[in-house]
Amino acid sequence: AQKVTQAQTEISVVEKEDVTLDCVYETRDTTYYLFWYKQPPSGELVFLIRRNSFDEQNEISGRYSWNFQKSTSSFNFTITASQVVDSAVYFCALRGRNQGAQKLVFGQGTRLTINP
Amino acid sequence: DSGVTQTPKHLITATGQRVTLRCSPRSGDLSVYWYQQSLDQGLQFLIQYYNGEERAKGNILERFSAQQFPDLHSELNLSSLELGDSALYFCASSADPDRGTDTQYFGPGTRLTVL
């Protein structure tokens, strides 16, 4: 069975601090896909990134960066120089490739609060 | 804006009633997914359709049913509603779930309150 664990329930930092959100996953699939979604206070789920299991390159997009390590089954998300607009609940998710495994399995989410 | 639309945005109803939630996928997307977000269960997968056919089921209650129509929009029907069904219901769509580059994009959700 697939499982995603986000051990940090809530994080609160002051603006401009760097913050890392942890994500650990479990799967028996050799091919799988990892995702991060953002849920701002307005409630919608916004796609941030997808990473394939065979691509361990880290990715940077502006102030956002992602560190994928298969050896530790982790896919962590770092926000550099955080801003108040980054306040949201962030979800890590996992899906398989085959039919029947294409649903997203979500972690419990990390509520991030950026204080001015 | 993800391109996925859901109606209604809010729904308040009473126990025992039946409601229908509607979802229109992004243009060109063949697959639709329904998820339920509640405080105690988090985000849970309910059901997936692909080009009109049911493809996968999660822990969807027997009181719940869904379908995807020829124009690819989908409806989720919830009947004999209970207080515990109060939640945010999301629809997501994706172009081709058999491809590794596939990504699910979510609609704004329907917030259901059962009184």
Tab-separated table of C-alpha atoms in Angstrom:
chain	number	residue	atom	x	y	z
A	1	ALA	CA	0.000	0.000	0.000
A	2	GLN	CA	1.103	3.533	-0.638
A	3	LYS	CA	1.523	6.007	2.182
A	4	VAL	CA	2.675	9.601	2.580
A	5	THR	CA	3.738	11.074	5.903
A	6	GLN	CA	4.079	14.755	6.637
A	7	ALA	CA	5.217	14.737	10.228
A	8	GLN	CA	5.052	18.522	10.655
A	9	THR	CA	1.441	19.435	11.363
A	10	GLU	CA	2.065	23.159	11.743
A	11	ILE	CA	5.021	25.454	11.158
A	12	SER	CA	5.170	29.134	12.007
A	13	VAL	CA	8.036	31.389	10.939
A	14	VAL	CA	8.739	35.064	10.524
A	15	GLU	CA	8.782	36.548	7.054
A	16	LYS	CA	12.062	36.188	5.122
A	17	GLU	CA	13.051	33.044	7.000
A	18	ASP	CA	13.737	29.873	5.030
A	19	VAL	CA	11.470	26.936	5.811
A	20	THR	CA	11.532	23.262	4.823
A	21	LEU	CA	8.479	21.040	4.695
A	22	ASP	CA	9.201	17.341	5.071
A	23	CYS	CA	7.588	14.520	3.137
A	24	VAL	CA	8.321	10.813	3.500
A	25	TYR	CA	6.613	8.221	1.338
A	26	GLU	CA	6.158	4.454	1.144
A	27	THR	CA	5.483	2.458	-2.006
A	28	ARG	CA	6.367	-0.911	-3.515
A	29	ASP	CA	6.087	0.419	-7.045
A	30	THR	CA	9.292	0.897	-9.004
A	31	THR	CA	7.694	3.668	-11.052
A	32	TYR	CA	5.804	6.319	-9.154
A	33	TYR	CA	5.205	10.042	-9.119
A	34	LEU	CA	5.417	12.590	-6.332
A	35	PHE	CA	3.585	15.878	-6.092
A	36	TRP	CA	3.248	18.974	-3.962
A	37	TYR	CA	0.005	20.935	-3.805
A	38	LYS	CA	-0.749	24.201	-2.023
A	39	GLN	CA	-4.091	24.951	-0.380
A	40	PRO	CA	-4.362	28.667	0.434
A	41	PRO	CA	-7.033	29.990	2.819
A	42	SER	CA	-9.432	30.329	-0.109
A	43	GLY	CA	-9.555	26.536	-0.223
A	44	GLU	CA	-8.567	25.484	-3.721
A	45	LEU	CA	-5.757	22.982	-4.342
A	46	VAL	CA	-2.988	24.410	-6.482
A	47	PHE	CA	-0.477	22.139	-8.229
A	48	LEU	CA	3.149	23.070	-7.549
A	49	ILE	CA	5.369	20.279	-8.855
A	50	ARG	CA	5.511	16.703	-10.127
A	51	ARG	CA	8.587	14.502	-9.835
A	52	ASN	CA	9.061	11.072	-11.462
A	53	SER	CA	10.713	8.290	-9.485
A	54	PHE	CA	13.471	7.868	-12.059
A	55	ASP	CA	14.469	11.521	-11.977
A	56	GLU	CA	16.281	12.449	-8.787
A	57	GLN	CA	17.378	15.864	-9.961
A	58	ASN	CA	16.504	18.576	-7.530
A	59	GLU	CA	14.401	21.409	-8.862
A	60	ILE	CA	14.317	25.112	-8.190
A	61	SER	CA	11.544	27.485	-9.186
A	62	GLY	CA	12.095	30.987	-7.911
A	63	ARG	CA	11.982	30.854	-4.122
A	64	TYR	CA	10.785	27.251	-4.158
A	65	SER	CA	13.046	24.218	-4.291
A	66	TRP	CA	12.484	20.508	-3.970
A	67	ASN	CA	14.878	17.804	-2.796
A	68	PHE	CA	14.049	14.242	-3.894
A	69	GLN	CA	16.056	11.419	-2.312
A	70	LYS	CA	15.045	7.863	-3.174
A	71	SER	CA	17.515	6.447	-0.644
A	72	THR	CA	15.517	7.970	2.203
A	73	SER	CA	12.115	7.988	0.428
A	74	SER	CA	11.829	11.695	0.950
A	75	PHE	CA	10.624	14.593	-1.169
A	76	ASN	CA	11.168	17.774	0.834
A	77	PHE	CA	10.064	21.271	-0.106
A	78	THR	CA	11.973	24.418	0.819
A	79	ILE	CA	10.743	27.985	0.602
A	80	THR	CA	13.533	30.549	0.664
A	81	ALA	CA	12.930	34.060	1.983
A	82	SER	CA	9.350	33.234	2.901
A	83	GLN	CA	6.562	35.750	2.367
A	84	VAL	CA	3.162	36.193	3.991
A	85	VAL	CA	1.510	35.020	0.757
A	86	ASP	CA	3.167	31.631	1.250
A	87	SER	CA	0.848	30.992	4.206
A	88	ALA	CA	-1.190	27.928	3.294
A	89	VAL	CA	-1.565	24.223	3.893
A	90	TYR	CA	0.873	22.233	1.793
A	91	PHE	CA	0.214	18.641	0.750
A	92	CYS	CA	2.646	16.063	-0.503
A	93	ALA	CA	1.090	13.306	-2.635
A	94	LEU	CA	2.062	10.074	-4.360
A	95	ARG	CA	0.554	8.096	-7.208
A	96	GLY	CA	1.432	4.962	-9.088
A	97	ARG	CA	1.488	4.349	-12.800
A	98	ASN	CA	-0.775	1.391	-13.418
A	99	GLN	CA	-4.542	1.424	-13.680
A	100	GLY	CA	-6.016	1.245	-10.238
A	101	ALA	CA	-3.037	3.068	-8.768
A	102	GLN	CA	-3.470	6.427	-10.458
A	103	LYS	CA	-5.276	8.047	-7.540
A	104	LEU	CA	-3.341	10.557	-5.480
A	105	VAL	CA	-2.479	9.449	-1.951
A	106	PHE	CA	-2.037	12.550	0.174
A	107	GLY	CA	-0.176	13.244	3.360
A	108	GLN	CA	-2.020	14.940	6.191
A	109	GLY	CA	-0.671	18.336	5.178
A	110	THR	CA	1.518	20.941	6.862
A	111	ARG	CA	-0.070	24.251	7.825
A	112	LEU	CA	2.511	26.963	7.197
A	113	THR	CA	2.039	30.394	8.730
A	114	ILE	CA	4.332	33.223	7.738
A	115	ASN	CA	4.181	36.091	10.202
A	116	PRO	CA	5.033	39.648	9.119
B	1	ASP	CA	-7.582	29.132	-12.392
B	2	SER	CA	-7.037	25.419	-13.082
B	3	GLY	CA	-9.721	25.205	-15.758
B	4	VAL	CA	-11.730	22.674	-13.752
B	5	THR	CA	-15.137	23.970	-12.710
B	6	GLN	CA	-17.363	22.706	-9.925
B	7	THR	CA	-20.884	23.667	-8.979
B	8	PRO	CA	-22.281	24.574	-6.603
B	9	LYS	CA	-19.591	26.201	-4.485
B	10	HIS	CA	-21.573	25.759	-1.287
B	11	LEU	CA	-24.397	23.406	-0.405
B	12	ILE	CA	-26.340	23.269	2.842
B	13	THR	CA	-28.843	20.496	3.307
B	14	ALA	CA	-30.435	18.299	5.945
B	15	THR	CA	-29.780	14.755	7.026
B	16	GLY	CA	-31.472	12.160	4.864
B	17	GLN	CA	-31.452	14.342	1.763
B	18	ARG	CA	-29.831	13.706	-1.618
B	19	VAL	CA	-27.525	16.119	-3.475
B	20	THR	CA	-25.677	16.199	-6.777
B	21	LEU	CA	-22.280	17.796	-7.255
B	22	ARG	CA	-21.175	18.670	-10.759
B	23	CYS	CA	-17.736	18.888	-12.310
B	24	SER	CA	-16.524	20.000	-15.727
B	25	PRO	CA	-12.940	18.929	-16.504
B	26	ARG	CA	-10.309	20.992	-18.268
B	27	SER	CA	-10.703	21.069	-22.005
B	28	GLY	CA	-9.192	17.917	-23.478
B	29	ASP	CA	-8.889	16.013	-20.201
B	30	LEU	CA	-10.345	12.519	-20.331
B	31	SER	CA	-10.044	11.472	-16.703
B	32	VAL	CA	-12.001	12.820	-13.741
B	33	TYR	CA	-11.343	12.091	-10.091
B	34	TRP	CA	-13.398	12.844	-6.982
B	35	TYR	CA	-11.818	13.443	-3.581
B	36	GLN	CA	-13.289	14.205	-0.174
B	37	GLN	CA	-11.524	16.467	2.322
B	38	SER	CA	-12.654	16.264	5.931
B	39	LEU	CA	-10.980	17.299	9.171
B	40	ASP	CA	-10.670	13.771	10.521
B	41	GLN	CA	-9.885	11.846	7.301
B	42	GLY	CA	-7.873	14.393	5.358
B	43	LEU	CA	-7.920	14.177	1.553
B	44	GLN	CA	-9.344	10.843	0.443
B	45	PHE	CA	-9.827	9.480	-3.063
B	46	LEU	CA	-13.378	8.458	-3.897
B	47	ILE	CA	-13.556	7.427	-7.539
B	48	GLN	CA	-11.933	7.839	-10.972
B	49	TYR	CA	-13.479	7.873	-14.421
B	50	TYR	CA	-11.710	7.697	-17.728
B	51	ASN	CA	-13.520	8.594	-20.953
B	52	GLY	CA	-16.894	7.685	-19.501
B	53	GLU	CA	-15.881	4.451	-17.813
B	54	GLU	CA	-15.234	3.864	-14.129
B	55	ARG	CA	-11.551	3.080	-13.674
B	56	ALA	CA	-10.885	2.956	-9.943
B	57	LYS	CA	-12.755	3.168	-6.673
B	58	GLY	CA	-11.549	4.240	-3.283
B	59	ASN	CA	-13.390	4.054	0.003
B	60	ILE	CA	-16.570	5.432	-1.503
B	61	LEU	CA	-19.700	4.746	0.506
B	62	GLU	CA	-22.539	2.773	-1.088
B	63	ARG	CA	-24.750	5.836	-0.552
B	64	PHE	CA	-22.492	7.705	-2.971
B	65	SER	CA	-22.427	7.204	-6.724
B	66	ALA	CA	-20.891	8.972	-9.673
B	67	GLN	CA	-20.855	8.969	-13.430
B	68	GLN	CA	-19.058	10.607	-16.309
B	69	PHE	CA	-21.169	11.684	-19.243
B	70	PRO	CA	-20.333	11.616	-22.993
B	71	ASP	CA	-19.351	15.288	-22.859
B	72	LEU	CA	-16.894	14.239	-20.083
B	73	HIS	CA	-18.475	16.230	-17.283
B	74	SER	CA	-19.048	14.248	-14.113
B	75	GLU	CA	-21.579	14.198	-11.318
B	76	LEU	CA	-21.212	12.871	-7.795
B	77	ASN	CA	-24.473	11.885	-6.142
B	78	LEU	CA	-24.675	11.700	-2.365
B	79	SER	CA	-27.820	10.224	-0.823
B	80	SER	CA	-29.247	9.563	2.653
B	81	LEU	CA	-26.897	12.244	3.887
B	82	GLU	CA	-25.471	12.064	7.372
B	83	LEU	CA	-23.784	14.709	9.507
B	84	GLY	CA	-20.454	13.023	8.868
B	85	ASP	CA	-20.747	13.630	5.130
B	86	SER	CA	-20.092	17.315	5.707
B	87	ALA	CA	-16.832	17.980	3.876
B	88	LEU	CA	-15.149	19.704	0.972
B	89	TYR	CA	-15.557	17.669	-2.202
B	90	PHE	CA	-12.976	18.167	-4.924
B	91	CYS	CA	-13.051	17.178	-8.519
B	92	ALA	CA	-9.782	16.860	-10.424
B	93	SER	CA	-9.067	16.133	-14.046
B	94	SER	CA	-6.089	14.946	-16.029
B	95	ALA	CA	-5.330	14.406	-19.675
B	96	ASP	CA	-3.969	10.868	-19.822
B	97	PRO	CA	-3.398	9.011	-16.541
B	98	ASP	CA	-1.436	6.266	-18.301
B	99	ARG	CA	1.354	8.713	-19.086
B	100	GLY	CA	4.050	9.555	-16.571
B	101	THR	CA	3.711	13.256	-17.267
B	102	ASP	CA	0.071	13.229	-16.211
B	103	THR	CA	-0.940	15.756	-13.552
B	104	GLN	CA	-4.261	16.137	-11.781
B	105	TYR	CA	-5.613	19.660	-11.663
B	106	PHE	CA	-8.227	20.435	-9.061
B	107	GLY	CA	-11.419	22.425	-9.157
B	108	PRO	CA	-12.318	24.937	-6.441
B	109	GLY	CA	-14.361	22.364	-4.525
B	110	THR	CA	-17.918	22.129	-3.248
B	111	ARG	CA	-18.362	22.661	0.456
B	112	LEU	CA	-21.182	20.449	1.690
B	113	THR	CA	-22.754	21.111	5.067
B	114	VAL	CA	-25.285	18.604	6.393
B	115	LEU	CA	-27.414	19.911	9.255
